[in-house]
Amino acid sequence: MTPDEITRIFHDHYHRYGHRDAPESSLVPPPGDPVLFTTSGMHPLTPYLLGRPHPGGRRLVDVQRCLRTTDLDEVGDRTHLTVFQMLGSWSLGDYDIATSLRWGYELLTGGYGIPAGWLHATVHAGSTTDGVGPDETARDTWTGLGVPVEALGEDNWWSNGPTGPCGPDSEIFVWTGDGPPTGTPSGDERWVEVWNHVQMRYHRHPDGRLTPLPLVSIDTGMGLERLEMVLRGDLSVFTGDALRPWVDAVHDRWNLRGADLRVVADHLRSAVVVLGDGVRPGNTGRGYVLRRLLRRALTVLWRDDPRRSLDELPPTPHEDTSRRFRQRVDPGPLRQALADEERRFRGLLRRGRPLVDRVRARGPLTERDYHWLHDTHGLPRDLVDGLLGGAAG
């Protein structure tokens, strides 16, 4: 199935159960929101999870673009992305977790044709610290459906930050191994998580206390690119339609492979989405995250050949990404923003190389040297080690 087909089946399934479309939000949260970017499908709905009536009703469905800076260091493997699309459904004080899990099982096995025997679920085992008991309802629901269950601790507790709405969750895994399913999700990485069903039952306060929310809501989230990977029978999100334009363009032009190919493809694709939501490179906040993405990609590109330029890429991947993320933007200014940042980065390298050479002439770089180069001249450690030839003592 293509990403468009997967999304249509998801929406059609929930429309049959009375869900209405919730509008997609920008990656940039509204003024006053403390987070840099929209990190999950539930983030724009936080006021409604806290009890405010939603104009669309109590059953909602949507697809939301998300960015997670916490995954930046993991990007380069086969399943993590910086920017991705999240398929989501919500019950705002309406149906319970058992109903959500049964409908989810129906969609995975019926709508998407995943064999029931390839599924495994995890549920919250309870927490003595918070006084929250084991999630017996989710466990019994899965058992009744014939799906094996593993009870875990913190791995099955979801929150969008240190404070705010939170609660126990049930995660759904699909077997991706060659032989028959074996083991459990916590012990075998061939079980790949595709979907999370969260019971928003509590509010976490700054002092760590949990208090019940005025209504119990259900929030589900499923990564589109990872689901596409599973349905294709692949082992990498980078082989599907969602990433293929960038992978092909980067490989064909510069012959990158492995983790280098994945990092450059992910970071350039993510940068285009961030640019499409109006962010521009800078030294703080959202602009710094965008700058870090672009410079990390350029660092990989220039490691073997500093003459490489983003201008060499065809416009196709930029246009495909804007379409997939439903951003009505002119690709021309986006490409110009990439070219401008590349030019600034080249200037930083020209200024930085004599500085690093001068420090290295005294001996191997120390931690104090790294701090000075970063704080005074804006040269991060990975740049110093990667392109400017530093080496710690």
XYZ file of C-alpha atoms in Angstrom:
393
model
C 0.000 0.000 0.000
C 1.136 3.538 -0.712
C 1.157 6.145 2.081
C -1.911 7.774 0.500
C -3.796 4.450 0.529
C -2.765 3.736 4.120
C -4.016 7.148 5.209
C -7.322 6.759 3.354
C -8.002 3.351 4.934
C -7.232 4.765 8.379
C -9.633 7.685 7.949
C -12.368 5.548 6.405
C -12.180 3.086 9.303
C -12.691 5.760 11.932
C -15.274 7.643 9.908
C -17.409 4.483 10.044
C -17.289 4.741 13.815
C -18.425 8.351 13.915
C -15.081 10.167 14.030
C -14.759 13.572 12.427
C -11.611 15.026 10.881
C -9.552 17.256 13.156
C -7.576 20.003 11.376
C -3.853 19.419 11.034
C -1.581 21.840 12.881
C 1.739 23.365 11.894
C 4.993 22.026 13.292
C 5.235 25.398 15.026
C 2.978 25.497 18.121
C 0.939 28.643 18.843
C 2.468 31.492 20.912
C 2.765 30.651 24.587
C 3.329 26.937 24.051
C 6.619 26.021 25.772
C 7.708 23.330 23.291
C 9.691 24.105 20.150
C 7.798 21.833 17.779
C 4.663 19.718 17.591
C 5.931 16.343 18.791
C 2.809 14.191 18.550
C -0.710 14.153 17.216
C -2.101 14.814 20.683
C -0.077 17.954 21.270
C -2.457 20.361 19.461
C -5.366 18.691 21.291
C -3.995 19.181 24.810
C -6.670 21.753 25.844
C -9.402 19.313 24.838
C -7.780 16.419 26.697
C -7.919 18.675 29.750
C -11.686 19.038 29.384
C -12.451 21.837 26.915
C -15.185 20.830 24.399
C -13.832 20.331 20.878
C -15.841 21.969 18.051
C -15.569 18.735 16.055
C -17.134 16.593 18.767
C -15.849 13.822 21.026
C -14.558 11.426 18.347
C -11.753 12.725 16.134
C -9.280 11.420 13.554
C -6.397 13.117 11.749
C -2.909 12.912 10.315
C -0.377 15.271 11.907
C 3.188 16.110 10.946
C 5.529 15.820 13.923
C 9.162 16.518 14.787
C 11.075 14.915 17.642
C 14.473 16.280 18.538
C 14.873 13.444 21.057
C 15.338 11.051 18.127
C 18.089 13.050 16.389
C 20.889 10.878 17.728
C 19.024 7.720 16.683
C 18.442 8.862 13.110
C 20.747 6.834 10.913
C 19.272 3.508 11.943
C 16.483 1.899 9.899
C 13.364 2.946 11.819
C 13.798 6.449 13.301
C 12.981 9.714 11.543
C 13.230 13.338 12.641
C 10.031 14.510 10.922
C 7.254 12.011 10.327
C 3.500 11.752 9.904
C 1.310 10.494 12.744
C -2.042 8.858 12.134
C -4.208 9.570 15.167
C -7.629 8.889 16.653
C -9.226 10.324 19.794
C -12.048 9.715 22.176
C -12.566 12.863 24.235
C -14.394 11.384 27.219
C -16.398 9.040 24.970
C -15.500 5.341 24.494
C -13.042 3.391 26.665
C -9.689 1.676 26.084
C -11.280 -1.714 25.412
C -13.277 -0.269 22.507
C -10.204 1.526 21.157
C -8.131 -1.661 21.199
C -10.850 -3.735 19.529
C -11.242 -1.160 16.754
C -7.473 -1.021 16.376
C -7.247 -4.790 16.067
C -10.018 -4.709 13.461
C -8.163 -2.104 11.389
C -4.793 -3.855 11.506
C -6.092 -7.318 10.668
C -9.003 -6.369 8.396
C -8.162 -3.013 6.858
C -4.435 -3.608 6.488
C -4.443 -7.405 6.289
C -1.822 -8.052 8.966
C -2.117 -11.687 10.166
C -3.454 -11.801 13.720
C -0.635 -14.169 14.679
C 1.926 -11.479 13.866
C 0.648 -9.138 16.581
C 1.898 -8.729 20.142
C 0.774 -6.150 22.688
C 2.299 -4.598 25.781
C 0.363 -3.058 28.668
C 1.151 -1.104 31.823
C 2.140 -3.356 34.720
C 1.365 -0.756 37.385
C 3.542 1.602 39.422
C 4.034 1.540 43.182
C 5.619 5.007 42.989
C 2.514 6.644 41.554
C 0.017 4.272 43.078
C -1.368 3.310 39.658
C -2.406 -0.322 39.371
C -1.884 -2.690 36.440
C -3.974 -2.112 33.337
C -6.195 -5.158 33.635
C -8.759 -3.875 31.122
C -6.222 -3.623 28.293
C -4.691 -6.967 29.247
C -8.057 -8.745 29.290
C -9.097 -7.130 25.998
C -5.999 -8.383 24.194
C -6.301 -11.808 25.743
C -9.905 -12.011 24.576
C -8.783 -11.169 21.034
C -6.147 -13.904 21.143
C -3.205 -11.473 21.068
C -0.284 -12.272 23.420
C 0.398 -9.607 26.057
C 3.511 -8.491 27.929
C 3.153 -6.280 31.020
C 5.858 -3.622 31.380
C 6.533 -0.613 33.600
C 7.650 2.842 32.440
C 7.691 1.739 28.783
C 3.904 1.662 28.928
C 3.328 5.067 30.471
C 2.879 7.991 28.073
C 3.248 11.714 28.624
C 4.017 14.670 26.389
C 6.526 16.136 28.836
C 7.354 16.351 32.537
C 3.936 17.871 33.292
C 0.474 17.716 31.746
C -1.864 14.934 30.569
C -0.529 11.398 30.917
C -1.558 7.830 31.584
C -1.014 4.137 30.902
C -0.742 2.981 27.328
C -0.918 -0.192 25.300
C 1.546 -0.575 22.452
C 0.977 -2.821 19.447
C 3.907 -4.592 17.794
C 4.136 -6.459 14.488
C 6.501 -9.358 13.839
C 9.071 -8.613 11.116
C 11.256 -11.707 11.408
C 11.714 -14.374 8.746
C 10.346 -17.294 10.743
C 7.270 -17.678 12.930
C 6.859 -15.125 15.736
C 8.805 -15.838 18.882
C 9.726 -14.098 22.121
C 8.304 -10.790 23.330
C 8.720 -7.133 22.302
C 11.022 -6.346 25.213
C 13.413 -9.156 24.298
C 13.390 -9.394 20.499
C 13.905 -6.365 18.243
C 12.144 -8.125 15.381
C 8.931 -7.036 17.104
C 8.426 -3.496 15.729
C 6.075 -1.065 17.461
C 3.498 0.455 15.106
C 0.691 1.850 17.274
C 0.157 3.261 20.735
C -3.210 3.551 22.519
C -3.007 5.903 25.507
C -5.507 6.379 28.309
C -5.291 10.042 29.263
C -6.397 9.627 32.856
C -4.113 11.905 34.882
C -2.506 15.311 35.055
C 1.139 15.391 36.193
C 1.945 18.457 38.313
C 5.377 20.132 38.629
C 5.885 18.470 42.016
C 5.297 15.041 40.477
C 1.799 14.496 41.841
C -0.865 12.823 39.730
C -4.472 14.007 39.869
C -7.369 12.612 37.808
C -8.373 14.512 34.682
C -11.995 15.725 34.497
C -12.650 13.120 31.807
C -10.808 10.012 30.596
C -9.777 10.293 26.957
C -8.149 7.896 24.505
C -5.308 9.093 22.298
C -3.826 6.810 19.656
C -0.832 7.452 17.418
C 0.662 5.392 14.582
C 3.662 6.488 12.503
C 2.732 6.426 8.814
C 6.243 5.764 7.523
C 6.835 2.892 9.939
C 3.451 1.328 9.163
C 4.275 1.537 5.462
C 7.543 -0.288 6.186
C 5.717 -3.105 7.986
C 3.033 -3.478 5.319
C 5.698 -3.643 2.606
C 7.495 -6.402 4.502
C 10.618 -4.240 4.668
C 13.087 -3.650 7.481
C 13.689 0.048 6.864
C 11.479 3.136 6.649
C 13.874 4.437 3.983
C 12.752 1.914 1.349
C 9.158 3.122 1.147
C 7.466 5.743 -1.016
C 7.635 8.334 1.776
C 11.466 8.455 1.775
C 12.341 7.050 -1.637
C 12.589 10.386 -3.527
C 15.269 11.654 -1.124
C 17.096 8.333 -0.886
C 17.255 8.005 -4.658
C 18.318 11.618 -5.217
C 21.081 11.521 -2.588
C 22.368 8.100 -3.669
C 22.292 8.841 -7.381
C 24.083 12.171 -7.030
C 26.654 11.376 -4.320
C 26.651 7.575 -4.013
C 26.182 7.617 -0.242
C 25.288 4.356 1.491
C 24.253 2.972 4.849
C 23.871 5.313 7.801
C 25.339 8.279 5.879
C 22.667 7.948 3.204
C 19.907 7.678 5.808
C 21.112 10.702 7.814
C 21.368 12.982 4.769
C 18.029 11.851 3.305
C 16.209 12.253 6.627
C 17.739 15.599 7.560
C 17.178 17.230 4.171
C 13.592 15.979 4.017
C 12.968 17.183 7.570
C 14.542 20.557 6.839
C 12.230 21.094 3.874
C 9.167 20.405 6.052
C 10.401 22.771 8.782
C 11.127 25.459 6.191
C 7.660 24.907 4.744
C 6.141 25.824 8.111
C 7.928 29.173 8.096
C 11.039 28.471 10.215
C 14.397 29.814 9.041
C 17.888 28.822 10.256
C 19.133 30.665 13.336
C 21.252 30.407 16.450
C 18.458 29.729 18.955
C 15.226 27.809 19.342
C 13.552 26.369 16.267
C 16.021 28.062 13.958
C 18.887 26.301 15.696
C 17.232 22.887 15.309
C 16.834 23.558 11.587
C 20.422 24.777 11.329
C 21.652 21.672 13.145
C 19.771 19.407 10.722
C 21.238 21.119 7.670
C 24.764 21.322 9.002
C 24.781 17.721 10.122
C 23.737 16.695 6.603
C 26.401 18.923 5.045
C 29.031 17.600 7.448
C 28.355 14.080 6.171
C 28.353 15.242 2.535
C 31.603 17.217 2.786
C 33.498 14.570 4.730
C 34.484 12.935 1.429
C 34.136 15.851 -0.979
C 33.779 19.493 0.165
C 32.718 20.525 -3.347
C 29.321 18.873 -2.973
C 26.395 21.304 -2.964
C 22.687 21.021 -2.228
C 22.078 22.914 -5.470
C 22.989 19.695 -7.289
C 19.804 17.963 -6.121
C 16.812 17.945 -8.497
C 13.595 19.700 -7.387
C 11.616 16.436 -7.349
C 12.202 15.446 -3.698
C 11.411 18.957 -2.459
C 8.128 19.003 -4.372
C 7.190 15.475 -3.303
C 7.766 16.287 0.371
C 5.701 19.467 0.245
C 2.848 17.534 -1.342
C 2.979 14.655 1.134
C 2.972 17.030 4.100
C 0.158 19.112 2.601
C 2.219 22.309 2.558
C 1.279 24.777 -0.138
C 4.624 26.440 -0.588
C 6.732 27.637 -3.487
C 9.796 25.339 -3.696
C 11.922 28.200 -5.021
C 12.294 30.079 -1.702
C 12.894 26.778 0.104
C 15.788 25.911 -2.175
C 17.132 29.443 -1.777
C 17.025 29.110 2.027
C 19.022 25.867 1.751
C 21.575 27.573 -0.512
C 21.915 30.520 1.871
C 22.543 28.259 4.859
C 25.075 26.235 2.905
C 26.935 29.444 2.045
C 26.982 30.512 5.704
C 28.293 27.106 6.732
C 31.101 27.257 4.183
C 32.063 30.660 5.569
C 32.119 29.241 9.098
C 34.456 26.471 7.950
C 36.811 28.959 6.299
C 36.991 31.018 9.486
C 37.176 27.987 11.748
C 39.950 25.992 10.133
C 42.798 28.385 11.047
C 41.479 28.574 14.625
C 41.437 24.804 15.024
C 44.849 24.456 13.393
C 46.277 27.050 15.783
C 44.879 25.280 18.840
C 45.992 21.862 17.604
C 49.523 23.147 17.122
C 49.791 23.175 20.933
C 48.808 19.508 21.147
C 45.662 17.334 21.141
C 42.467 19.235 21.823
C 41.246 19.285 25.408
C 37.710 19.671 26.704
C 38.536 23.283 27.498
C 39.556 23.804 23.844
C 36.290 22.333 22.610
C 34.282 24.607 24.908
C 36.222 27.677 23.746
C 35.800 26.833 20.077
C 32.077 26.324 20.572
C 31.207 29.157 22.950
C 33.443 31.814 21.406
C 33.458 30.895 17.724
C 30.335 28.774 17.231
C 32.203 25.620 16.203
C 30.419 22.532 17.595
C 32.393 19.460 18.583
C 31.128 17.232 15.786
C 32.171 19.864 13.235
C 35.615 20.258 14.789
C 36.174 16.488 14.793
C 34.460 15.772 11.488
C 35.490 18.472 9.022
C 38.185 20.444 10.796
C 40.285 17.483 11.895
C 40.296 17.865 15.679
C 41.179 15.088 18.122
C 40.698 15.159 21.881
C 43.609 14.383 24.146
